[in-house]
mmCIF file of C-alpha atoms in Angstrom:
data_model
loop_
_atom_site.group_PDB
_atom_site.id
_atom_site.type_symbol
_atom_site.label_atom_id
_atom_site.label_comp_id
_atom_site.label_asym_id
_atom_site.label_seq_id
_atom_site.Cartn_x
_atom_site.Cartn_y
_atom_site.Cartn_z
ATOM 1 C CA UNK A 1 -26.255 46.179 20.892
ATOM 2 C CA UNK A 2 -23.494 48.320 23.074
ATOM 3 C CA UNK A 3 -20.449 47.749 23.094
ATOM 4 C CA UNK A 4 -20.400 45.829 26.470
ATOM 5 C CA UNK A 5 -22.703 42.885 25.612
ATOM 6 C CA UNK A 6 -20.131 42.446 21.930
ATOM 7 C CA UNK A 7 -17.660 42.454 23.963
ATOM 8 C CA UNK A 8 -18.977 39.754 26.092
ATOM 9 C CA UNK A 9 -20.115 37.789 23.242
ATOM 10 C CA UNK A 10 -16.389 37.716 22.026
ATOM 11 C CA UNK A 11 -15.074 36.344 24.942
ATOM 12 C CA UNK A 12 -17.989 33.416 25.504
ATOM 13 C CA UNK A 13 -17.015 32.668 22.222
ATOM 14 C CA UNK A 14 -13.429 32.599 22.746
ATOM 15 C CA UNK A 15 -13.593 30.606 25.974
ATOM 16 C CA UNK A 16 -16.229 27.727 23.979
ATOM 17 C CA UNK A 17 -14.598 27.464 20.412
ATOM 18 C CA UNK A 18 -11.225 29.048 21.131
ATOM 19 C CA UNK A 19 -9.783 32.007 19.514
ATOM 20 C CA UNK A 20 -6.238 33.382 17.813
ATOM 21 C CA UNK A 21 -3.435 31.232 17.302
ATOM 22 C CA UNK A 22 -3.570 29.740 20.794
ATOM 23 C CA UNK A 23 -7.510 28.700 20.905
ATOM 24 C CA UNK A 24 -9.183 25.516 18.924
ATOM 25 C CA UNK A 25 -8.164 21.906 19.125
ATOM 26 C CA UNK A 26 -4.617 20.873 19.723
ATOM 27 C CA UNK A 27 -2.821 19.958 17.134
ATOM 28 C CA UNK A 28 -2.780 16.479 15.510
ATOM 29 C CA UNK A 29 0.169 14.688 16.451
ATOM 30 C CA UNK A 30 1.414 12.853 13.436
ATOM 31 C CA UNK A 31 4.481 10.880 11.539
ATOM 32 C CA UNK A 32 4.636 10.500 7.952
ATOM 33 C CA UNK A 33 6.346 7.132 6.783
ATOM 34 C CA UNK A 34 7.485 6.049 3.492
ATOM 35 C CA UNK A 35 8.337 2.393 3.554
ATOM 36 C CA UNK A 36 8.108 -1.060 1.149
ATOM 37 C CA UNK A 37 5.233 -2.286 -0.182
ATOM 38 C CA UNK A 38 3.255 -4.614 2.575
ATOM 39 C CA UNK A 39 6.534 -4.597 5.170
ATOM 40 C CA UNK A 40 4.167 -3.410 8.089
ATOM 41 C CA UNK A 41 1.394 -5.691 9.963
ATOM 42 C CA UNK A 42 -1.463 -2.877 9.763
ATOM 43 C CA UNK A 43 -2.100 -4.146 13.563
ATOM 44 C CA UNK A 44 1.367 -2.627 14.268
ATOM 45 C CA UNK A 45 0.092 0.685 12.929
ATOM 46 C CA UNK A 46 -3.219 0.705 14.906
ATOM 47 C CA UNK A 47 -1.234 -0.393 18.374
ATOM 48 C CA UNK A 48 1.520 2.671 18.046
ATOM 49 C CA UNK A 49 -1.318 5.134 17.463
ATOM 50 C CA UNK A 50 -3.279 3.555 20.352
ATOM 51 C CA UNK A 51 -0.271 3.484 22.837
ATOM 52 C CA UNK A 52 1.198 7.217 21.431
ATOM 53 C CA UNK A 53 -1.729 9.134 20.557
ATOM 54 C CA UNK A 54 0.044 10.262 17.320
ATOM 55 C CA UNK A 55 -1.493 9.296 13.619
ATOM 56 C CA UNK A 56 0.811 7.186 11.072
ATOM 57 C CA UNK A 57 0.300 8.573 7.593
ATOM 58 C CA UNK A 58 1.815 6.157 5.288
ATOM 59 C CA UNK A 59 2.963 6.240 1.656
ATOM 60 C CA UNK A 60 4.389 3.086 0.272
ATOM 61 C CA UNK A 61 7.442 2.411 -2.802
ATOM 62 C CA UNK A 62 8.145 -0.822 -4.728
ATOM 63 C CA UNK A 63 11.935 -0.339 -5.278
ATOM 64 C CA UNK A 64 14.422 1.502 -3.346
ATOM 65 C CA UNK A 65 15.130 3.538 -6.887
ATOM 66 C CA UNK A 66 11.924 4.858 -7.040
ATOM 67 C CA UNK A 67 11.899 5.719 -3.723
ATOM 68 C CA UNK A 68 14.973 7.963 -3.720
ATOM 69 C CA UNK A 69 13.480 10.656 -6.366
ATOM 70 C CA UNK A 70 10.478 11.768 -3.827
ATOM 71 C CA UNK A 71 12.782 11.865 -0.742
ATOM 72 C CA UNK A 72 15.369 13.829 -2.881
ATOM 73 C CA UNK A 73 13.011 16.281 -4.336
ATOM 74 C CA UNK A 74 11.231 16.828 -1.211
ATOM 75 C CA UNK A 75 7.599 17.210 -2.646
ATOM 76 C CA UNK A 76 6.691 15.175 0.304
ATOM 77 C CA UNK A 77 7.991 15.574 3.556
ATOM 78 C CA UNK A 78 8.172 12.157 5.218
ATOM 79 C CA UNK A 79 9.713 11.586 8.455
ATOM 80 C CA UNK A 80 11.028 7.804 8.799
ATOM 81 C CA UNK A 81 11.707 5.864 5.406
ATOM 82 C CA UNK A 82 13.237 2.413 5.358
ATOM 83 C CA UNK A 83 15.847 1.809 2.524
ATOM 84 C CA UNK A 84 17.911 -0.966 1.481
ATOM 85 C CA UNK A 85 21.835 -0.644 2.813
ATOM 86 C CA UNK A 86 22.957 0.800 -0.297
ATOM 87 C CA UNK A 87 20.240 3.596 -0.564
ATOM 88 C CA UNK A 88 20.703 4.572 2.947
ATOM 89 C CA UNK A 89 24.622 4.890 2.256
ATOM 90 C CA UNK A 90 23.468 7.304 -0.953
ATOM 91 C CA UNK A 91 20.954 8.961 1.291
ATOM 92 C CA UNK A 92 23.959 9.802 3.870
ATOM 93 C CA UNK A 93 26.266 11.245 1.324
ATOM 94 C CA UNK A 94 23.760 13.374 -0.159
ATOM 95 C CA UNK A 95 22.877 14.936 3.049
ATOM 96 C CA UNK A 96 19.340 13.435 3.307
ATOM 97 C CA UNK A 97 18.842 11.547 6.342
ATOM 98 C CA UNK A 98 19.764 12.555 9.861
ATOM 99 C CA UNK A 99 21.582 11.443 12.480
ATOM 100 C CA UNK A 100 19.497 9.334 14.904
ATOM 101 C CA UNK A 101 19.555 9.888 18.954
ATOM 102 C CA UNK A 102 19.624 6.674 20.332
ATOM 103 C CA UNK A 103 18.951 7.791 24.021
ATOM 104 C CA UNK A 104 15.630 7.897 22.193
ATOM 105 C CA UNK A 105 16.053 4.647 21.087
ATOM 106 C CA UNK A 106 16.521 2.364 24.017
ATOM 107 C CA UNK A 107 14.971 -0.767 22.591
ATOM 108 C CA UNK A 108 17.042 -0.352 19.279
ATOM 109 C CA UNK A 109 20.115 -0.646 21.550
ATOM 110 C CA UNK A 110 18.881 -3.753 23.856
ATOM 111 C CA UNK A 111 17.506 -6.022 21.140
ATOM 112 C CA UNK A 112 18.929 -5.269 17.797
ATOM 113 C CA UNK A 113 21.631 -7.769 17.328
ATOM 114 C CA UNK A 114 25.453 -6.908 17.500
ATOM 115 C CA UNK A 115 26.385 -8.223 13.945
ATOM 116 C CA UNK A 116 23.742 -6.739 12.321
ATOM 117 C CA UNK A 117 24.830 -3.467 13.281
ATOM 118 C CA UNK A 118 28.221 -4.920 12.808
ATOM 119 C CA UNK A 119 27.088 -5.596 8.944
ATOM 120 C CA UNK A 120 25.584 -1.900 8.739
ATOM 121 C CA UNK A 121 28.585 -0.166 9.407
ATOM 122 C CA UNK A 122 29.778 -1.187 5.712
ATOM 123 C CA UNK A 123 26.962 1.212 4.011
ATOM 124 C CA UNK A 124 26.255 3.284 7.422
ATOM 125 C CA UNK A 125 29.742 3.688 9.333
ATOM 126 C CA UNK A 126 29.339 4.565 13.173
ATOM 127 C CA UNK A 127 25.940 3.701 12.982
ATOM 128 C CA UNK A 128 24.950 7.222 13.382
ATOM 129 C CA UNK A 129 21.854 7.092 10.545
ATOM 130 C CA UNK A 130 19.973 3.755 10.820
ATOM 131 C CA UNK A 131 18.313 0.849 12.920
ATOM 132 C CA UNK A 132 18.330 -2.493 10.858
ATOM 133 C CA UNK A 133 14.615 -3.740 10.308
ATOM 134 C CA UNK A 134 14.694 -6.802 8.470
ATOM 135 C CA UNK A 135 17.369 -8.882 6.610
ATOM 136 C CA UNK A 136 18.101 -11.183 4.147
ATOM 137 C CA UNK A 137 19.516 -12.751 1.154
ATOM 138 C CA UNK A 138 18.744 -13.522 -2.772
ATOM 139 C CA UNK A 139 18.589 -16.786 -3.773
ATOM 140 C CA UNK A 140 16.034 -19.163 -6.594
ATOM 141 C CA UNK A 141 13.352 -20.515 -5.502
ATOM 142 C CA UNK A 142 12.070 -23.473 -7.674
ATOM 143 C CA UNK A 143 8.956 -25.908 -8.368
ATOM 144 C CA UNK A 144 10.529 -29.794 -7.567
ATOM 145 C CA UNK A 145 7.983 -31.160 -9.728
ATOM 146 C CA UNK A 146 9.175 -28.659 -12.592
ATOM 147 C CA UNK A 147 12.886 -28.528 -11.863
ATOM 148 C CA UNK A 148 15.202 -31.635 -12.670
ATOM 149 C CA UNK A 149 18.582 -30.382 -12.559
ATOM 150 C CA UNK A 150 19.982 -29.248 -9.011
ATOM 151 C CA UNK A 151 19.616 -25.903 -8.309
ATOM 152 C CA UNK A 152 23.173 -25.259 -6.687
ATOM 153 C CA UNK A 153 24.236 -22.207 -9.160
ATOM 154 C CA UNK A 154 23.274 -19.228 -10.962
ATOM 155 C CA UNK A 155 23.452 -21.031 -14.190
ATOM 156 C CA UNK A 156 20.281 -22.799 -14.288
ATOM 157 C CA UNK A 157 18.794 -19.441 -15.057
ATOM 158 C CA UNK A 158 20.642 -19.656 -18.196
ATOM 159 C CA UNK A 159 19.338 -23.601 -18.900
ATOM 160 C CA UNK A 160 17.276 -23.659 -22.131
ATOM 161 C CA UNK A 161 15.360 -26.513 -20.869
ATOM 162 C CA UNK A 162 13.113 -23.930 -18.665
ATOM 163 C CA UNK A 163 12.508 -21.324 -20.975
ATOM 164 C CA UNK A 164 9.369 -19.303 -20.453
ATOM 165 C CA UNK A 165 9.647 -20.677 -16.733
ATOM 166 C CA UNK A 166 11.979 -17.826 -15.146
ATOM 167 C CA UNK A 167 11.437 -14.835 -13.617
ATOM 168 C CA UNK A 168 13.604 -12.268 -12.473
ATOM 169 C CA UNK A 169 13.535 -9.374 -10.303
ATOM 170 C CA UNK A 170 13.116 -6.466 -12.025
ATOM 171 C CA UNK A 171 16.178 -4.297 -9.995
ATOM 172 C CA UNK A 172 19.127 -3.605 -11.730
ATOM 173 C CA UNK A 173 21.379 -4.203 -8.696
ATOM 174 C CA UNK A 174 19.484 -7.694 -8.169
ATOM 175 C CA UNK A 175 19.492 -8.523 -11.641
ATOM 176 C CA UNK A 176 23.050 -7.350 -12.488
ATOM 177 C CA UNK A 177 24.402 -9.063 -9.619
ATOM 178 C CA UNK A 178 23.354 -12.551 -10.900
ATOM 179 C CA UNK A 179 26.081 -12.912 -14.046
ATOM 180 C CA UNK A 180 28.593 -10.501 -11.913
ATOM 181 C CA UNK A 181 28.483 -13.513 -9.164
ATOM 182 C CA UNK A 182 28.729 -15.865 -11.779
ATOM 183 C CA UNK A 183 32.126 -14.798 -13.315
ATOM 184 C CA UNK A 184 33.478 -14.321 -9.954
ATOM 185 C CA UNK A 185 33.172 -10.142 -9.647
ATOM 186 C CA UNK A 186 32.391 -8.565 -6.417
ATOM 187 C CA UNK A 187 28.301 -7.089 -6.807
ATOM 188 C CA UNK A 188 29.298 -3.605 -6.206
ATOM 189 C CA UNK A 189 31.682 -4.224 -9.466
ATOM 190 C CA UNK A 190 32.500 -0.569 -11.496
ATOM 191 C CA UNK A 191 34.741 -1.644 -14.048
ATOM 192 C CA UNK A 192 32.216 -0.871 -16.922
ATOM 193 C CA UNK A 193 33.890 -3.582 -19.464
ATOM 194 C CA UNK A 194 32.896 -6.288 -16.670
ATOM 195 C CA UNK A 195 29.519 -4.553 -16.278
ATOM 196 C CA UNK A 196 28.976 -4.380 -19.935
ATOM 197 C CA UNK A 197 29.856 -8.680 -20.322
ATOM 198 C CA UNK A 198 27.588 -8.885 -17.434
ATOM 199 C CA UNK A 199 24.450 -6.820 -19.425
ATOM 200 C CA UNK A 200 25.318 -9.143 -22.264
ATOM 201 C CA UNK A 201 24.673 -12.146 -20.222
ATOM 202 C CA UNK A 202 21.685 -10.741 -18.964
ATOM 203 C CA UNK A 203 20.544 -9.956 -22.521
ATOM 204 C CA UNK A 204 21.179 -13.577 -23.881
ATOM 205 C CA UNK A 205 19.194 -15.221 -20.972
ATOM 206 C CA UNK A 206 16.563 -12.707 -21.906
ATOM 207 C CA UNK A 207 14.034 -15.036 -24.618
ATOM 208 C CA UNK A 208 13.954 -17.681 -21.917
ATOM 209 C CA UNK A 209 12.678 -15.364 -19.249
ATOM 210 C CA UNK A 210 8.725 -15.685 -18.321
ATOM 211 C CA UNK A 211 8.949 -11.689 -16.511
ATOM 212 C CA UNK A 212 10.475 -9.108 -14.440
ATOM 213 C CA UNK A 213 8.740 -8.801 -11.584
ATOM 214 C CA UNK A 214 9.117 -7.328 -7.919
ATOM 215 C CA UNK A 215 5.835 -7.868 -5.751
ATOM 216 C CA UNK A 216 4.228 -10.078 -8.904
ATOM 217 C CA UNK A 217 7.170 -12.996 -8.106
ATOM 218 C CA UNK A 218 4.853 -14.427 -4.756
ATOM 219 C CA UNK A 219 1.790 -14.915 -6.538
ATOM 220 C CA UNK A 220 3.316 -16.548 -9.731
ATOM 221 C CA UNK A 221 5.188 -19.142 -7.870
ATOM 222 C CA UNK A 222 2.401 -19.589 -5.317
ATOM 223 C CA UNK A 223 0.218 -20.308 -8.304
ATOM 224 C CA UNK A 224 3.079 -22.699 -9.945
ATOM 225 C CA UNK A 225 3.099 -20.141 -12.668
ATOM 226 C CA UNK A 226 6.665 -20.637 -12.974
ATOM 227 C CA UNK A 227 9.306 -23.481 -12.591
ATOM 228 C CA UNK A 228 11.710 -20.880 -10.656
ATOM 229 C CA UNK A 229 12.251 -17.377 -9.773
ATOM 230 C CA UNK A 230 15.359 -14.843 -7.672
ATOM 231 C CA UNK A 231 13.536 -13.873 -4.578
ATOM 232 C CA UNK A 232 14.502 -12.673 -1.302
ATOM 233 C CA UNK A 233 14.813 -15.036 1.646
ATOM 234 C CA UNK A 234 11.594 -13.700 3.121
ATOM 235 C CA UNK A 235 9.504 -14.064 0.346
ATOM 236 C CA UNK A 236 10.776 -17.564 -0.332
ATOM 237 C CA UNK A 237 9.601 -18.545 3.061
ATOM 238 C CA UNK A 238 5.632 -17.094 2.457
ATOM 239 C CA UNK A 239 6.034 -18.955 -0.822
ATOM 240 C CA UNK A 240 6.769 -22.171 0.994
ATOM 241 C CA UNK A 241 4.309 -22.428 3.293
ATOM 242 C CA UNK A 242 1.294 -21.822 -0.034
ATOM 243 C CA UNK A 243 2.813 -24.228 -2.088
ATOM 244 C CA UNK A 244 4.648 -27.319 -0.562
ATOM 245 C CA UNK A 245 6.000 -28.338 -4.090
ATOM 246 C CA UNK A 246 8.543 -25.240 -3.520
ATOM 247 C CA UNK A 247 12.203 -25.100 -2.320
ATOM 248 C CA UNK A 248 14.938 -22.218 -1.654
ATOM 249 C CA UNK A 249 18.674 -22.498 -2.727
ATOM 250 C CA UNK A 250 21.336 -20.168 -1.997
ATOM 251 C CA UNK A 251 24.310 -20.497 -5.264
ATOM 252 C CA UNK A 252 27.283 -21.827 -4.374
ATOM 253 C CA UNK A 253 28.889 -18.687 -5.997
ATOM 254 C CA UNK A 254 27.510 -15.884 -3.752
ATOM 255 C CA UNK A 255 24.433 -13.731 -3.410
ATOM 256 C CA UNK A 256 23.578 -10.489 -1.570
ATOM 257 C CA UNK A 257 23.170 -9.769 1.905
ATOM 258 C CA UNK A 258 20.489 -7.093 2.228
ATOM 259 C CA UNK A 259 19.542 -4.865 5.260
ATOM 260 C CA UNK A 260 17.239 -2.773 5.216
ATOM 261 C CA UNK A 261 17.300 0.168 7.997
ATOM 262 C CA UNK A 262 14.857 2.503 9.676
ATOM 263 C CA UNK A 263 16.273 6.137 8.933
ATOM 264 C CA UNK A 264 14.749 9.907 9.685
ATOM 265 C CA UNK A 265 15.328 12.416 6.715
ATOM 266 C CA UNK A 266 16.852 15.507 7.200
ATOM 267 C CA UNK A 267 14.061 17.716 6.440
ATOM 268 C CA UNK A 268 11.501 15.852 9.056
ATOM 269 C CA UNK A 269 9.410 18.032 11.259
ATOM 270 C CA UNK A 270 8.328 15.285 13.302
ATOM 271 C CA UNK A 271 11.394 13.914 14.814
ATOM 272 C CA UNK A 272 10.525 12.800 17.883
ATOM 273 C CA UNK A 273 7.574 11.123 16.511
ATOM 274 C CA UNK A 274 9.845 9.585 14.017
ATOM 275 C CA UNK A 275 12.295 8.203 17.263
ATOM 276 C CA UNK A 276 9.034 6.907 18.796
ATOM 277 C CA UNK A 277 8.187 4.967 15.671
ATOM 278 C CA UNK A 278 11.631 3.408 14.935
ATOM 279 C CA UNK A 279 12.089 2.545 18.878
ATOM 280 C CA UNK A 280 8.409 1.107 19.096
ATOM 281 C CA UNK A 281 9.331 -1.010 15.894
ATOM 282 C CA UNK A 282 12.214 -2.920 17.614
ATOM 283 C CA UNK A 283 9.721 -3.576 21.015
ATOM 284 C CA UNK A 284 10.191 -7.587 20.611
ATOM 285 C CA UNK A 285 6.078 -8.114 20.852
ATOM 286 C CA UNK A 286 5.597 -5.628 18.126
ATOM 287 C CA UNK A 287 8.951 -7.103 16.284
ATOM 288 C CA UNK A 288 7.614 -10.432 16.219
ATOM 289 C CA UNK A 289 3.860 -9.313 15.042
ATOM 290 C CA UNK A 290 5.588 -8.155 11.761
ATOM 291 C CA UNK A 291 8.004 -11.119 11.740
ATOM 292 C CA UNK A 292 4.996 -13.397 11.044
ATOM 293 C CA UNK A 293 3.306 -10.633 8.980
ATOM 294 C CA UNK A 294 6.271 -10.652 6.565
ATOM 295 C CA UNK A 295 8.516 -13.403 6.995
ATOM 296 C CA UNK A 296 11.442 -11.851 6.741
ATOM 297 C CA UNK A 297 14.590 -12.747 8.859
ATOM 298 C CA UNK A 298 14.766 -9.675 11.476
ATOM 299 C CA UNK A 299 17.784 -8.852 13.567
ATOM 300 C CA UNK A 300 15.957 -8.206 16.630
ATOM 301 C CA UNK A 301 17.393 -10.911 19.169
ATOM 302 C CA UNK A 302 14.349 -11.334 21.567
ATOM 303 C CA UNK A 303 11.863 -12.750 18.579
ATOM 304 C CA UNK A 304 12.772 -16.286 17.766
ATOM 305 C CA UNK A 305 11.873 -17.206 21.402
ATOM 306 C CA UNK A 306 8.055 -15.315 20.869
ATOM 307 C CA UNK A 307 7.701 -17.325 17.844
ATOM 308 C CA UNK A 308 4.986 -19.868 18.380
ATOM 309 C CA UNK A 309 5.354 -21.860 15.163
ATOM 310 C CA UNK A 310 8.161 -24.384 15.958
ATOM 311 C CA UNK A 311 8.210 -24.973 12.519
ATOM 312 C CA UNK A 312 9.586 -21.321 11.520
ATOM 313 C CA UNK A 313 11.333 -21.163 14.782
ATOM 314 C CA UNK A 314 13.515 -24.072 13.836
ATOM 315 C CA UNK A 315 13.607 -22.385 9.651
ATOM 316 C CA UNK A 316 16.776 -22.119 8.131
ATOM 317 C CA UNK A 317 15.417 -19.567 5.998
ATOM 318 C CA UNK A 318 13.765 -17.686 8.998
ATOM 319 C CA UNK A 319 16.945 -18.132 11.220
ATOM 320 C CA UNK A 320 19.641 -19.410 9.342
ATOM 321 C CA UNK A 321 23.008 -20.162 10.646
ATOM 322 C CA UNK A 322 25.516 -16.874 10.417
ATOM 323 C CA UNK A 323 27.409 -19.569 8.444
ATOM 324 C CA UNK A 324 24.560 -19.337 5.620
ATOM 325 C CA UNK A 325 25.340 -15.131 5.314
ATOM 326 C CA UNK A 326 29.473 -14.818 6.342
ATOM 327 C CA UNK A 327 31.673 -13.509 3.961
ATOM 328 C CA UNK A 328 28.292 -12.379 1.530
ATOM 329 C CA UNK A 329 28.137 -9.004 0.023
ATOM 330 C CA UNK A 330 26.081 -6.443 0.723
ATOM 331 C CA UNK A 331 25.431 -3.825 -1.606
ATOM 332 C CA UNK A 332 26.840 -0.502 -1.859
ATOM 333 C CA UNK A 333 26.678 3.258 -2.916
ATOM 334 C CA UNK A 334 28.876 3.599 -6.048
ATOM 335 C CA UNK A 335 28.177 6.938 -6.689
ATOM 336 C CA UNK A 336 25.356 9.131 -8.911
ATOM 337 C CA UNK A 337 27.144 8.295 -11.761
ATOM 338 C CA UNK A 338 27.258 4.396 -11.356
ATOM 339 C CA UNK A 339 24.097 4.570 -10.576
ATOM 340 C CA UNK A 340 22.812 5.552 -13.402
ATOM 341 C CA UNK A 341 25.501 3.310 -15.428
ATOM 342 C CA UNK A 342 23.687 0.545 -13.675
ATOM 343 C CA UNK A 343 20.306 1.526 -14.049
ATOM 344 C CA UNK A 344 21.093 2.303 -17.955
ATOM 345 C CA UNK A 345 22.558 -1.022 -18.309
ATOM 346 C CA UNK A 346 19.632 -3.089 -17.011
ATOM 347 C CA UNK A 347 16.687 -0.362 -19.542
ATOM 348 C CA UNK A 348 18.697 -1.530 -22.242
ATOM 349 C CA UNK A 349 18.011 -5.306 -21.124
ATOM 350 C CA UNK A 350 14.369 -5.048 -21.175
ATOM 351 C CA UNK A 351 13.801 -2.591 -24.038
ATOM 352 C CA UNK A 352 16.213 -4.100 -26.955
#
């Protein structure tokens, strides 16, 4: 064969399969997301890559502490996580997130409520790094035809009567919290003699407690496995709507006000993917398809009216009052140190 015809072999077979660095297919457009357990409608997933053209890979975490560890090490290079308050105000002083361009974000800034970014400026101040998601609060959910004694306070957690019927959450913030409310101490408390009476509390309610759990808490109380369990808001309202026997309380002596936030980590290499996700997520037709997925309060403005349920429309727990969450607490970054104070405090609770 002379050198002529090889040559124009080559270039048939440049022009049909492509050739070099600039030839083949065009590259995949993707975004990598780490986010909670279950806290995305798969439909939601399947509609963004319809509508973008660019493939969601997603990874998913059960706790915001076990999150943190991947992200920090950067084995994995997500783009978009979605951390509680706190986490995101640890993320921001260790130089892990980035600061979000919301010209990129125009539905963020037409239908993401005031207060709520209001409320993130405590853990996220300026609102450079995050768009809140969903929201909340902590509170006991409890079987009526179990329970006798009103469930107004943090106490009956403590109430031999129910041993073996009490689960907890299985967080050291969440479960800390609980006996730091109950002697009157602010959640984000650092004096470590307060902290230690609180893990002593903790460790004397301890034999009358059924589990820790995090995701396990739903199906236990669906089931009436339990007489009561902490829970957040959301997951009291899934709970119930399976098992009518169920009610929610909110203690008289305070609870947490949670937020958790759409951020972009600092190492991304998909940002504007990452901007597309987080705007397409506060679209009120896509914000109100994971509202009824989840059933967690969201601070997008435009979805109580695109809720067709009246009955969760008119939910306290859905849409409570701002009367039901002013003045709460929301949690906050106490340092490396505290940290892992508070996250030795509550492995001594379930090991001794």
């Amino acid at each position: 064969m002379n050198k002529f015809k090889i040559l124009v072999l080559i270039l048939v077979s440049c022009l049909t399969f492509g050739c070099g660095a600039g030839g083949g297919d065009k590259k995949e457009e993707v975004v990598y997301v780490y986010s909670w357990g279950d806290y995305l409608d798969p439909e939601v997933l399947k509609i963004f890559e319809q509508e973008t053209g660019v493939h969601v890979i997603l990874d998913e975490y059960d706790t915001n502490e076990s999150m943190y560890p991947r992200v920090a090490e950067g084995a994995v290079h997500y783009d978009v996580i979605c951390p509680s308050d706190y986490m995101i105000q640890k993320l921001i002083s260790n130089d892990l997130i980035q600061p979000l361009d919301f010209d990129k974000l125009p539905d963020a800034k037409k239908y993401i409520g005031e207060e709520f970014f209001k409320q993130a400026e405590t853990f996220d101040p300026g609102n450079k790094y995050s768009v809140p998601y969903c929201w909340g609060t902590v509170g006991i959910i409890y079987d009526k035809t179990k329970v006798t004694d009103p469930v107004d306070s943090w106490n009956i957690l403590w109430n031999e009567k129910y041993a073996g019927q009490i689960l907890m959450q299985d967080s050291a913030r969440d479960a800390l919290m609980i006996p730091l409310k109950l002697m009157g101490k602010s959640l984000n408390e650092t004096d470590t003699t307060v902290l230690a009476q609180a893990q002593n509390m903790l460790k004397q309610q301890k034999p009358l407690v059924q589990a820790y759990v995090v995701d396990e808490v739903k199906e236990k109380l669906i089931n009436s496995e339990a007489a009561m369990g902490v829970v957040f808001s959301g997951e009291a309202l899934n709970i119930l709507e399976a098992n009518p026997n169920m009610a929610f309380a909110i203690p008289k002596e305070g609870t947490n006000f949670w937020i958790d936030g759409w951020v972009i980590t600092k190492d991304s290499k998909n940002v504007d993917n990452a901007h597309k996700f987080i705007d397409f997520m506060c679209r009120p037709d896509i914000a109100v398809i994971n509202f009824d997925y989840l059933g967690y309060s969201t601070p997008n403005t435009a979805v109580r009216d695109l809720v067709e349920d009246e009955a969760v429309k008119n939910s306290p727990i859905a849409f409570p009052s701002p009367d039901d969450y002013k003045g709460q607490e929301t949690y906050q970054y106490l340092g490396n140190k505290m940290d892992e104070y508070y996250n030795n405090l509550w492995m001594q609770v379930k090991v001794d």
